[in-house]
C-alpha cells in the first residue's frame, strides 16, 4: 500500500523537496501551503495528490483540509509539520510585537493545528507518525532572533509532550532539528552557514529518520555536535561569544531571513515569509 503523507509548507524549499521524494516513492499526498500556483505545479507530477491552499494559522481551514483528505484517502501514515516563518525581532521595537505573534503562532500553533485533525484517527488506527520540523535555533536564545528561537524551543518542548502523550498508542512523534538548509530564504544570506545542506539532501535524511521512527534527530550530524556544545556553554561564555552576532539594526524596515546564527540573517522587506 502506498504511504499517505500530509506536508505543510509544501510549495518550496524543504517542503517541496519532501514532496518530490514522496511523489517518486508513489505516495498519496495532501499538500498544504499558501501559494496555490506552486502547489498545482507540484501536484501535476503525482496522480494521487490533493492540494489545499491554506495558512497553518487558520485552524478552521486546516481542519477542513484534513477532513477532506481523510474522506478521500483515509487516515494518513505520516503528517509533517514543515511550514514556518523566520524573521529577526527585537523587544525594544514595539512594531515587532506583531512579528513576534506571527512567528509564534505559525511555528507553534500552526504545528498544533496541523496535527489535530488527524490525531484521533491515527490513535484509533494505532499507527502513524507525526513529524515536527523544529530547529537547532531552539537550543539557545539567539540575539535578534528571540521570537524564532523561542518558537523553535516551544516546538521542541511541545513535540516532546505530545510524544509522551502518545506513548503506547502506536502513534510516533518525531522531532527534527535541522541546521542550515539551502532554500529561497537562505539564498541571499551574506553570512557563513557551516554544514549547510541542500533541501534535497535534508529531505532524504528526514525521510530516513521518519522511516526508522527516530524520536529526536539533529541534521546534519555535525550540527548535533554544535548544538550540544551550545547547550553546555555556561551563560557568561555564551553571552560573550554571541553578543555581537548578527541582529536587527535600528531601521525597523529591515527584517531577517534564515541564516546568520542558526536561522537569523539579514535581508530587506516588510513581512515575514512562510517557509513552504
Short mmCIF file of C-alpha atoms in Angstrom, two decimals:
data_model
loop_
_atom_site.label_atom_id
_atom_site.label_comp_id
_atom_site.label_asym_id
_atom_site.label_seq_id
_atom_site.Cartn_x
_atom_site.Cartn_y
_atom_site.Cartn_z
CA UNK A 1 0.00 0.00 0.00
CA UNK A 2 1.35 3.45 -0.88
CA UNK A 3 2.09 5.74 2.03
CA UNK A 4 -0.38 8.53 2.72
CA UNK A 5 1.52 11.69 3.62
CA UNK A 6 0.47 15.20 4.67
CA UNK A 7 3.02 18.01 4.25
CA UNK A 8 2.53 21.63 5.29
CA UNK A 9 4.66 24.35 3.73
CA UNK A 10 4.86 22.08 0.69
CA UNK A 11 5.28 24.61 -2.10
CA UNK A 12 9.02 25.41 -1.89
CA UNK A 13 12.27 24.75 -0.06
CA UNK A 14 12.35 21.74 2.24
CA UNK A 15 8.62 21.10 1.85
CA UNK A 16 8.96 20.93 -1.92
CA UNK A 17 11.91 18.54 -1.66
CA UNK A 18 9.97 16.28 0.71
CA UNK A 19 7.02 16.35 -1.69
CA UNK A 20 9.22 15.37 -4.63
CA UNK A 21 10.77 12.45 -2.74
CA UNK A 22 7.41 11.10 -1.62
CA UNK A 23 5.98 11.59 -5.12
CA UNK A 24 8.80 9.48 -6.58
CA UNK A 25 8.01 6.82 -3.97
CA UNK A 26 4.40 6.70 -5.17
CA UNK A 27 2.86 8.16 -2.02
CA UNK A 28 -0.63 9.61 -1.78
CA UNK A 29 -0.12 13.25 -0.82
CA UNK A 30 -2.01 16.02 0.92
CA UNK A 31 -0.11 19.23 0.19
CA UNK A 32 -0.77 22.38 2.21
CA UNK A 33 0.65 25.84 1.51
CA UNK A 34 -0.43 29.40 0.83
CA UNK A 35 0.70 29.55 -2.81
CA UNK A 36 -1.79 27.65 -4.93
CA UNK A 37 0.08 28.10 -8.21
CA UNK A 38 3.17 26.36 -6.83
CA UNK A 39 1.04 23.62 -5.29
CA UNK A 40 -0.64 22.97 -8.63
CA UNK A 41 2.74 22.64 -10.33
CA UNK A 42 3.89 20.16 -7.69
CA UNK A 43 0.69 18.14 -7.81
CA UNK A 44 0.96 17.82 -11.59
CA UNK A 45 3.77 15.32 -11.03
CA UNK A 46 1.58 12.98 -8.99
CA UNK A 47 -1.56 11.07 -9.86
CA UNK A 48 -2.52 10.89 -6.18
CA UNK A 49 -2.14 14.34 -4.70
CA UNK A 50 -4.66 16.74 -3.23
CA UNK A 51 -3.71 20.38 -2.72
CA UNK A 52 -5.01 22.75 -0.08
CA UNK A 53 -4.39 26.48 -0.23
CA UNK A 54 -4.33 27.36 3.46
CA UNK A 55 -2.33 29.13 6.15
CA UNK A 56 -1.44 26.88 9.08
CA UNK A 57 -2.51 29.66 11.45
CA UNK A 58 -6.10 29.17 10.24
CA UNK A 59 -7.26 26.21 12.32
CA UNK A 60 -10.60 26.00 10.51
CA UNK A 61 -9.02 25.84 7.07
CA UNK A 62 -6.52 23.22 8.18
CA UNK A 63 -9.26 21.12 9.78
CA UNK A 64 -11.30 21.31 6.57
CA UNK A 65 -8.25 20.19 4.58
CA UNK A 66 -7.67 17.29 6.95
CA UNK A 67 -11.27 16.16 6.80
CA UNK A 68 -11.25 16.31 3.01
CA UNK A 69 -8.05 14.26 2.79
CA UNK A 70 -9.36 11.56 5.13
CA UNK A 71 -12.67 11.42 3.29
CA UNK A 72 -10.78 10.78 0.05
CA UNK A 73 -7.95 8.54 1.21
CA UNK A 74 -8.40 7.55 4.84
CA UNK A 75 -6.05 8.03 7.78
CA UNK A 76 -2.57 9.33 6.86
CA UNK A 77 0.58 7.41 7.69
CA UNK A 78 2.81 10.47 8.06
CA UNK A 79 1.96 14.09 8.90
CA UNK A 80 4.86 16.53 8.51
CA UNK A 81 4.54 19.98 10.10
CA UNK A 82 7.09 21.83 8.00
CA UNK A 83 5.54 25.29 7.50
CA UNK A 84 7.21 28.06 9.43
CA UNK A 85 8.49 31.62 9.28
CA UNK A 86 11.73 33.25 10.34
CA UNK A 87 12.29 36.95 10.94
CA UNK A 88 14.51 38.95 13.22
CA UNK A 89 12.87 40.65 16.20
CA UNK A 90 13.93 42.99 18.97
CA UNK A 91 11.93 43.53 22.14
CA UNK A 92 12.92 47.21 22.10
CA UNK A 93 10.81 47.78 18.98
CA UNK A 94 7.08 47.97 19.70
CA UNK A 95 6.43 47.45 15.99
CA UNK A 96 7.97 43.98 16.32
CA UNK A 97 5.15 42.80 18.60
CA UNK A 98 3.06 41.74 15.62
CA UNK A 99 6.04 39.90 14.16
CA UNK A 100 6.57 38.06 17.46
CA UNK A 101 2.94 36.98 17.35
CA UNK A 102 3.10 35.87 13.72
CA UNK A 103 6.21 33.78 14.28
CA UNK A 104 4.98 32.05 17.43
CA UNK A 105 1.51 31.47 16.00
CA UNK A 106 2.86 29.98 12.79
CA UNK A 107 5.72 27.93 14.18
CA UNK A 108 3.96 26.55 17.26
CA UNK A 109 0.19 26.79 16.93
CA UNK A 110 0.49 26.03 13.22
CA UNK A 111 2.01 22.69 14.18
CA UNK A 112 -0.80 22.01 16.65
CA UNK A 113 -3.40 22.98 14.04
CA UNK A 114 -1.90 20.55 11.53
CA UNK A 115 -1.78 17.57 13.88
CA UNK A 116 -5.22 17.96 15.46
CA UNK A 117 -7.44 16.88 12.53
CA UNK A 118 -5.59 13.58 12.18
CA UNK A 119 -4.78 12.66 15.77
CA UNK A 120 -7.99 10.83 16.71
CA UNK A 121 -7.99 8.78 13.50
CA UNK A 122 -4.33 7.84 13.92
CA UNK A 123 -4.90 6.81 17.52
CA UNK A 124 -7.90 4.72 16.51
CA UNK A 125 -5.80 3.04 13.81
CA UNK A 126 -2.93 2.55 16.25
CA UNK A 127 -0.32 3.72 13.76
CA UNK A 128 1.25 6.68 12.02
CA UNK A 129 3.90 9.33 12.58
CA UNK A 130 3.54 13.00 13.50
CA UNK A 131 6.69 14.83 12.40
CA UNK A 132 7.62 18.33 13.55
CA UNK A 133 10.36 20.36 11.89
CA UNK A 134 11.96 22.37 14.70
CA UNK A 135 15.47 23.86 14.52
CA UNK A 136 18.88 23.98 16.15
CA UNK A 137 17.90 27.60 16.85
CA UNK A 138 15.64 26.23 19.57
CA UNK A 139 18.60 25.11 21.67
CA UNK A 140 19.64 28.60 22.84
CA UNK A 141 18.19 32.09 22.55
CA UNK A 142 19.79 33.93 19.65
CA UNK A 143 20.24 37.74 19.72
CA UNK A 144 17.97 39.42 17.21
CA UNK A 145 16.05 36.17 16.80
CA UNK A 146 14.18 35.97 20.08
CA UNK A 147 10.83 35.12 18.52
CA UNK A 148 12.27 32.49 16.19
CA UNK A 149 14.41 30.83 18.87
CA UNK A 150 11.52 30.90 21.35
CA UNK A 151 9.13 29.40 18.80
CA UNK A 152 11.51 26.57 17.97
CA UNK A 153 12.25 25.89 21.65
CA UNK A 154 8.49 25.77 22.23
CA UNK A 155 8.09 23.41 19.28
CA UNK A 156 10.72 21.06 20.70
CA UNK A 157 9.01 21.01 24.11
CA UNK A 158 5.54 20.66 22.57
CA UNK A 159 6.63 17.70 20.45
CA UNK A 160 8.19 16.02 23.48
CA UNK A 161 4.97 16.48 25.46
CA UNK A 162 2.96 15.04 22.58
CA UNK A 163 5.35 12.11 22.24
CA UNK A 164 4.81 11.15 25.87
CA UNK A 165 1.05 11.59 25.48
CA UNK A 166 1.11 9.18 22.52
CA UNK A 167 3.19 6.56 24.35
CA UNK A 168 1.70 3.13 23.84
CA UNK A 169 -0.82 4.34 21.25
CA UNK A 170 1.13 3.20 18.20
CA UNK A 171 1.48 6.80 17.02
CA UNK A 172 5.08 8.03 16.77
CA UNK A 173 6.04 11.66 17.37
CA UNK A 174 9.29 12.70 15.72
CA UNK A 175 11.23 15.92 16.35
CA UNK A 176 13.71 17.01 13.69
CA UNK A 177 16.09 19.93 14.27
CA UNK A 178 17.85 20.97 11.07
CA UNK A 179 20.80 23.30 10.92
CA UNK A 180 21.18 25.29 7.71
CA UNK A 181 19.29 24.29 4.56
CA UNK A 182 19.56 25.83 1.10
CA UNK A 183 16.13 27.36 0.49
CA UNK A 184 14.83 30.61 -1.02
CA UNK A 185 15.08 32.05 2.50
CA UNK A 186 18.84 31.45 2.70
CA UNK A 187 19.70 32.18 -0.94
CA UNK A 188 20.85 35.76 -0.32
CA UNK A 189 22.42 35.35 3.10
CA UNK A 190 25.76 37.16 3.38
CA UNK A 191 26.69 35.05 6.41
CA UNK A 192 28.73 31.89 6.63
CA UNK A 193 26.46 28.87 7.16
CA UNK A 194 28.50 25.86 8.30
CA UNK A 195 27.40 22.33 7.37
CA UNK A 196 24.65 23.66 5.11
CA UNK A 197 22.56 21.02 3.31
CA UNK A 198 20.67 21.20 0.07
CA UNK A 199 16.92 20.81 0.51
CA UNK A 200 17.11 17.51 -1.37
CA UNK A 201 19.76 16.02 0.93
CA UNK A 202 17.91 17.29 4.01
CA UNK A 203 14.69 15.70 2.73
CA UNK A 204 16.44 12.36 2.20
CA UNK A 205 17.77 12.43 5.75
CA UNK A 206 14.37 13.36 7.17
CA UNK A 207 12.60 10.59 5.27
CA UNK A 208 15.12 8.05 6.62
CA UNK A 209 14.56 9.35 10.15
CA UNK A 210 10.80 9.03 9.71
CA UNK A 211 11.08 5.52 8.28
CA UNK A 212 13.17 4.45 11.28
CA UNK A 213 10.85 6.25 13.72
CA UNK A 214 13.73 8.05 15.45
CA UNK A 215 12.11 10.17 18.14
CA UNK A 216 14.61 13.07 18.01
CA UNK A 217 17.25 13.97 15.46
CA UNK A 218 19.51 16.87 14.52
CA UNK A 219 20.66 17.10 10.90
CA UNK A 220 23.36 17.01 9.75
CA UNK A 221 25.25 15.10 12.45
CA UNK A 222 27.86 17.86 12.66
CA UNK A 223 25.17 20.29 13.80
CA UNK A 224 24.19 17.85 16.52
CA UNK A 225 27.66 18.33 17.99
CA UNK A 226 27.43 22.11 17.63
CA UNK A 227 24.01 22.09 19.30
CA UNK A 228 25.24 20.00 22.21
CA UNK A 229 28.20 22.33 22.74
CA UNK A 230 25.92 25.38 22.65
CA UNK A 231 23.64 23.82 25.23
CA UNK A 232 26.55 23.11 27.56
CA UNK A 233 28.16 26.55 27.35
CA UNK A 234 27.88 28.48 30.62
CA UNK A 235 25.85 31.67 30.31
CA UNK A 236 28.79 34.05 30.76
CA UNK A 237 30.69 32.43 27.89
CA UNK A 238 27.65 32.10 25.63
CA UNK A 239 26.80 35.78 26.19
CA UNK A 240 30.34 36.87 25.36
CA UNK A 241 30.52 34.76 22.20
CA UNK A 242 27.12 35.75 20.83
CA UNK A 243 26.85 39.37 21.97
CA UNK A 244 27.97 40.60 18.55
CA UNK A 245 26.10 38.03 16.47
CA UNK A 246 24.03 39.38 13.53
CA UNK A 247 20.89 41.10 14.76
CA UNK A 248 18.23 43.51 13.60
CA UNK A 249 19.62 47.03 13.06
CA UNK A 250 17.87 50.24 14.10
CA UNK A 251 15.95 50.51 10.81
CA UNK A 252 12.70 48.73 11.66
CA UNK A 253 12.02 48.05 7.98
CA UNK A 254 14.91 45.62 7.82
CA UNK A 255 13.97 42.03 8.60
CA UNK A 256 15.81 38.77 8.94
CA UNK A 257 15.66 35.56 7.00
CA UNK A 258 17.00 32.13 7.90
CA UNK A 259 20.79 32.30 8.02
CA UNK A 260 23.30 34.02 10.26
CA UNK A 261 23.33 32.24 13.60
CA UNK A 262 21.19 29.11 13.02
CA UNK A 263 18.28 30.84 11.37
CA UNK A 264 18.90 34.58 11.54
CA UNK A 265 20.30 36.53 8.60
CA UNK A 266 19.67 39.96 7.15
CA UNK A 267 17.55 41.00 4.18
CA UNK A 268 15.12 43.76 3.37
CA UNK A 269 11.34 43.63 3.30
CA UNK A 270 8.25 44.34 5.33
CA UNK A 271 6.70 40.95 6.05
CA UNK A 272 7.95 37.55 7.14
CA UNK A 273 7.67 34.81 4.56
CA UNK A 274 6.32 31.33 5.15
CA UNK A 275 8.80 28.51 4.68
CA UNK A 276 6.99 26.43 2.08
#
